[in-house]
Amino acid sequence: MRNDLTIYDTYADKWWSDDIRWVRTLKNLVPGRLKHFDRLIDWQGKDVLDLGCAGGFMAEAMAKRGANVTGIDPASDAISAARQHAKAEGLRIGYDVGVGEALPYDNASFDAVVCVDVLEHVTDLQKVLQEVARCLRPGGLFLFDTINRNPIARLATITVAEGILRLLPRGTHDPAMFIKPRELRSAMQVAGLEPGRFTGLGPRGINARFDLTFGPLPLTAILYMGHARKPETV
């Protein structure tokens, strides 16, 4: 089975335990993403949606930076784990169960929408981007990362990360759903968003547990991240 999203509920009770290597990999990606995103936005006081939040790694990191965070994900058990952990940490984060193709929020609800490790999983990319644009306030930012579609990305993600190193469970991704940067730029423009610069994301070192750490990279051949802005006036 490819694009297997059941893993987020299956391992929800261990999401914050650090017992599972692939879950630690997802957590270790957060600082690398924020190293780039922090340059684009001052989180303090911003209303931010974490679209595809799973158990809340990005949501909590943004809340600790002063953002007013709402998280949404179709995995109900993961959402429950996120709620419990936020409460234990004393963080006020609103969590909802739902999908990106039909966001349950009013128009212009958020200053930013963050969507990491998600776009390559959705059933209707264009609809998700349209919903993102609808929920953003004029001048708001869409911050994302996703996986490029090419033989190198397939080798690195499917063969190496899932098959050999087991950094992710087998079947997590369907390489046919990976997205070329030019395709994503085009889809954003159709949705009414103005794409900015894209940059790579990848391994930058190893920590004390011999897990990979991540950060921005110049090459977008495998993982890439970036932003788009909703125009001030439409």
PDB file of C-alpha atoms in Angstrom, residues 116-230:
ATOM      1  CA  VAL A 116       4.749  20.520   5.768  1.00  0.00           C
ATOM      2  CA  ASP A 117       5.036  16.881   4.681  1.00  0.00           C
ATOM      3  CA  VAL A 118       1.458  17.106   3.392  1.00  0.00           C
ATOM      4  CA  LEU A 119       1.067  18.249  -0.221  1.00  0.00           C
ATOM      5  CA  GLU A 120       2.463  14.981  -1.600  1.00  0.00           C
ATOM      6  CA  HIS A 121      -0.292  13.097   0.252  1.00  0.00           C
ATOM      7  CA  VAL A 122      -3.475  15.014  -0.612  1.00  0.00           C
ATOM      8  CA  THR A 123      -6.146  13.724  -2.975  1.00  0.00           C
ATOM      9  CA  ASP A 124      -6.736  17.075  -4.720  1.00  0.00           C
ATOM     10  CA  LEU A 125      -3.754  19.435  -4.659  1.00  0.00           C
ATOM     11  CA  GLN A 126      -5.535  22.247  -6.508  1.00  0.00           C
ATOM     12  CA  LYS A 127      -8.489  22.186  -4.144  1.00  0.00           C
ATOM     13  CA  VAL A 128      -6.179  22.294  -1.124  1.00  0.00           C
ATOM     14  CA  LEU A 129      -4.358  25.331  -2.501  1.00  0.00           C
ATOM     15  CA  GLN A 130      -7.670  27.048  -3.239  1.00  0.00           C
ATOM     16  CA  GLU A 131      -8.760  26.431   0.338  1.00  0.00           C
ATOM     17  CA  VAL A 132      -5.450  27.780   1.604  1.00  0.00           C
ATOM     18  CA  ALA A 133      -5.905  30.950  -0.452  1.00  0.00           C
ATOM     19  CA  ARG A 134      -9.492  31.350   0.764  1.00  0.00           C
ATOM     20  CA  CYS A 135      -8.496  31.085   4.424  1.00  0.00           C
ATOM     21  CA  LEU A 136      -5.527  33.444   4.155  1.00  0.00           C
ATOM     22  CA  ARG A 137      -5.892  37.140   4.849  1.00  0.00           C
ATOM     23  CA  PRO A 138      -4.715  39.558   2.154  1.00  0.00           C
ATOM     24  CA  GLY A 139      -0.923  39.619   2.302  1.00  0.00           C
ATOM     25  CA  GLY A 140      -0.881  36.303   4.192  1.00  0.00           C
ATOM     26  CA  LEU A 141       1.799  33.659   3.714  1.00  0.00           C
ATOM     27  CA  PHE A 142       1.611  30.021   2.669  1.00  0.00           C
ATOM     28  CA  LEU A 143       4.689  28.161   3.960  1.00  0.00           C
ATOM     29  CA  PHE A 144       5.311  24.601   2.801  1.00  0.00           C
ATOM     30  CA  ASP A 145       7.635  21.770   2.020  1.00  0.00           C
ATOM     31  CA  THR A 146       7.136  18.752  -0.205  1.00  0.00           C
ATOM     32  CA  ILE A 147       8.994  16.190  -2.338  1.00  0.00           C
ATOM     33  CA  ASN A 148      10.150  16.655  -5.911  1.00  0.00           C
ATOM     34  CA  ARG A 149       9.131  14.074  -8.530  1.00  0.00           C
ATOM     35  CA  ASN A 150      12.136  12.636 -10.345  1.00  0.00           C
ATOM     36  CA  PRO A 151      14.267   9.469 -10.224  1.00  0.00           C
ATOM     37  CA  ILE A 152      16.683  10.927  -7.642  1.00  0.00           C
ATOM     38  CA  ALA A 153      13.863  11.839  -5.242  1.00  0.00           C
ATOM     39  CA  ARG A 154      12.274   8.422  -5.687  1.00  0.00           C
ATOM     40  CA  LEU A 155      15.597   6.701  -4.957  1.00  0.00           C
ATOM     41  CA  ALA A 156      16.277   8.832  -1.878  1.00  0.00           C
ATOM     42  CA  THR A 157      12.773   8.736  -0.422  1.00  0.00           C
ATOM     43  CA  ILE A 158      11.372   5.326  -1.365  1.00  0.00           C
ATOM     44  CA  THR A 159      14.428   3.096  -1.832  1.00  0.00           C
ATOM     45  CA  VAL A 160      16.776   4.589   0.781  1.00  0.00           C
ATOM     46  CA  ALA A 161      14.641   6.385   3.405  1.00  0.00           C
ATOM     47  CA  GLU A 162      11.755   3.895   3.482  1.00  0.00           C
ATOM     48  CA  GLY A 163      13.402   0.713   2.268  1.00  0.00           C
ATOM     49  CA  ILE A 164      16.978   0.709   3.577  1.00  0.00           C
ATOM     50  CA  LEU A 165      17.358   3.188   6.446  1.00  0.00           C
ATOM     51  CA  ARG A 166      13.733   2.896   7.601  1.00  0.00           C
ATOM     52  CA  LEU A 167      13.602   6.610   8.336  1.00  0.00           C
ATOM     53  CA  LEU A 168       9.954   6.309   7.345  1.00  0.00           C
ATOM     54  CA  PRO A 169       7.606   3.306   7.353  1.00  0.00           C
ATOM     55  CA  ARG A 170       7.368   1.421   4.077  1.00  0.00           C
ATOM     56  CA  GLY A 171       4.439   2.691   2.029  1.00  0.00           C
ATOM     57  CA  THR A 172       4.341   6.172   3.552  1.00  0.00           C
ATOM     58  CA  HIS A 173       4.701   7.809   0.154  1.00  0.00           C
ATOM     59  CA  ASP A 174       3.487   7.184  -3.361  1.00  0.00           C
ATOM     60  CA  PRO A 175       6.158   8.549  -5.726  1.00  0.00           C
ATOM     61  CA  ALA A 176       3.503   9.238  -8.349  1.00  0.00           C
ATOM     62  CA  MET A 177       2.107  11.905  -5.987  1.00  0.00           C
ATOM     63  CA  PHE A 178       5.393  13.796  -5.663  1.00  0.00           C
ATOM     64  CA  ILE A 179       5.253  17.316  -7.107  1.00  0.00           C
ATOM     65  CA  LYS A 180       7.661  19.080  -9.436  1.00  0.00           C
ATOM     66  CA  PRO A 181       8.383  22.690  -8.394  1.00  0.00           C
ATOM     67  CA  ARG A 182       7.069  24.096 -11.669  1.00  0.00           C
ATOM     68  CA  GLU A 183       3.820  22.173 -11.183  1.00  0.00           C
ATOM     69  CA  LEU A 184       3.410  23.563  -7.684  1.00  0.00           C
ATOM     70  CA  ARG A 185       4.147  27.100  -8.821  1.00  0.00           C
ATOM     71  CA  SER A 186       1.519  26.790 -11.531  1.00  0.00           C
ATOM     72  CA  ALA A 187      -1.077  25.361  -9.136  1.00  0.00           C
ATOM     73  CA  MET A 188      -0.414  28.157  -6.646  1.00  0.00           C
ATOM     74  CA  GLN A 189      -0.915  30.777  -9.317  1.00  0.00           C
ATOM     75  CA  VAL A 190      -4.198  29.193 -10.391  1.00  0.00           C
ATOM     76  CA  ALA A 191      -5.305  29.355  -6.740  1.00  0.00           C
ATOM     77  CA  GLY A 192      -4.502  33.063  -6.624  1.00  0.00           C
ATOM     78  CA  LEU A 193      -1.237  32.855  -4.707  1.00  0.00           C
ATOM     79  CA  GLU A 194       2.034  34.505  -5.696  1.00  0.00           C
ATOM     80  CA  PRO A 195       4.922  32.018  -5.337  1.00  0.00           C
ATOM     81  CA  GLY A 196       8.212  33.136  -3.843  1.00  0.00           C
ATOM     82  CA  ARG A 197      11.630  31.504  -3.870  1.00  0.00           C
ATOM     83  CA  PHE A 198      11.953  27.763  -3.284  1.00  0.00           C
ATOM     84  CA  THR A 199      14.944  26.189  -1.551  1.00  0.00           C
ATOM     85  CA  GLY A 200      16.070  22.691  -0.699  1.00  0.00           C
ATOM     86  CA  LEU A 201      15.657  20.859   2.592  1.00  0.00           C
ATOM     87  CA  GLY A 202      17.797  17.927   3.628  1.00  0.00           C
ATOM     88  CA  PRO A 203      20.266  16.301   6.049  1.00  0.00           C
ATOM     89  CA  ARG A 204      22.870  18.616   7.575  1.00  0.00           C
ATOM     90  CA  GLY A 205      24.331  16.459  10.345  1.00  0.00           C
ATOM     91  CA  ILE A 206      23.837  13.727  12.942  1.00  0.00           C
ATOM     92  CA  ASN A 207      22.827  14.200  16.569  1.00  0.00           C
ATOM     93  CA  ALA A 208      23.845  12.298  19.714  1.00  0.00           C
ATOM     94  CA  ARG A 209      21.306   9.534  18.967  1.00  0.00           C
ATOM     95  CA  PHE A 210      22.794   9.098  15.474  1.00  0.00           C
ATOM     96  CA  ASP A 211      19.609  10.531  13.972  1.00  0.00           C
ATOM     97  CA  LEU A 212      19.821  12.898  11.031  1.00  0.00           C
ATOM     98  CA  THR A 213      19.370  16.607  11.596  1.00  0.00           C
ATOM     99  CA  PHE A 214      18.056  18.836   8.821  1.00  0.00           C
ATOM    100  CA  GLY A 215      18.301  22.316   7.374  1.00  0.00           C
ATOM    101  CA  PRO A 216      18.062  24.389   4.203  1.00  0.00           C
ATOM    102  CA  LEU A 217      20.069  23.227   1.184  1.00  0.00           C
ATOM    103  CA  PRO A 218      20.717  24.875  -2.192  1.00  0.00           C
ATOM    104  CA  LEU A 219      19.409  21.922  -4.223  1.00  0.00           C
ATOM    105  CA  THR A 220      15.669  21.238  -4.665  1.00  0.00           C
ATOM    106  CA  ALA A 221      16.052  17.854  -6.355  1.00  0.00           C
ATOM    107  CA  ILE A 222      14.628  15.859  -3.419  1.00  0.00           C
ATOM    108  CA  LEU A 223      12.928  17.836  -0.630  1.00  0.00           C
ATOM    109  CA  TYR A 224      12.133  21.484  -1.196  1.00  0.00           C
ATOM    110  CA  MET A 225      10.383  24.213   0.752  1.00  0.00           C
ATOM    111  CA  GLY A 226       9.220  27.724   0.081  1.00  0.00           C
ATOM    112  CA  HIS A 227       6.406  30.212   0.341  1.00  0.00           C
ATOM    113  CA  ALA A 228       3.667  31.978  -1.541  1.00  0.00           C
ATOM    114  CA  ARG A 229       1.760  35.123  -0.668  1.00  0.00           C
ATOM    115  CA  LYS A 230      -1.869  36.055  -1.073  1.00  0.00           C
TER     116      LYS A 230
END
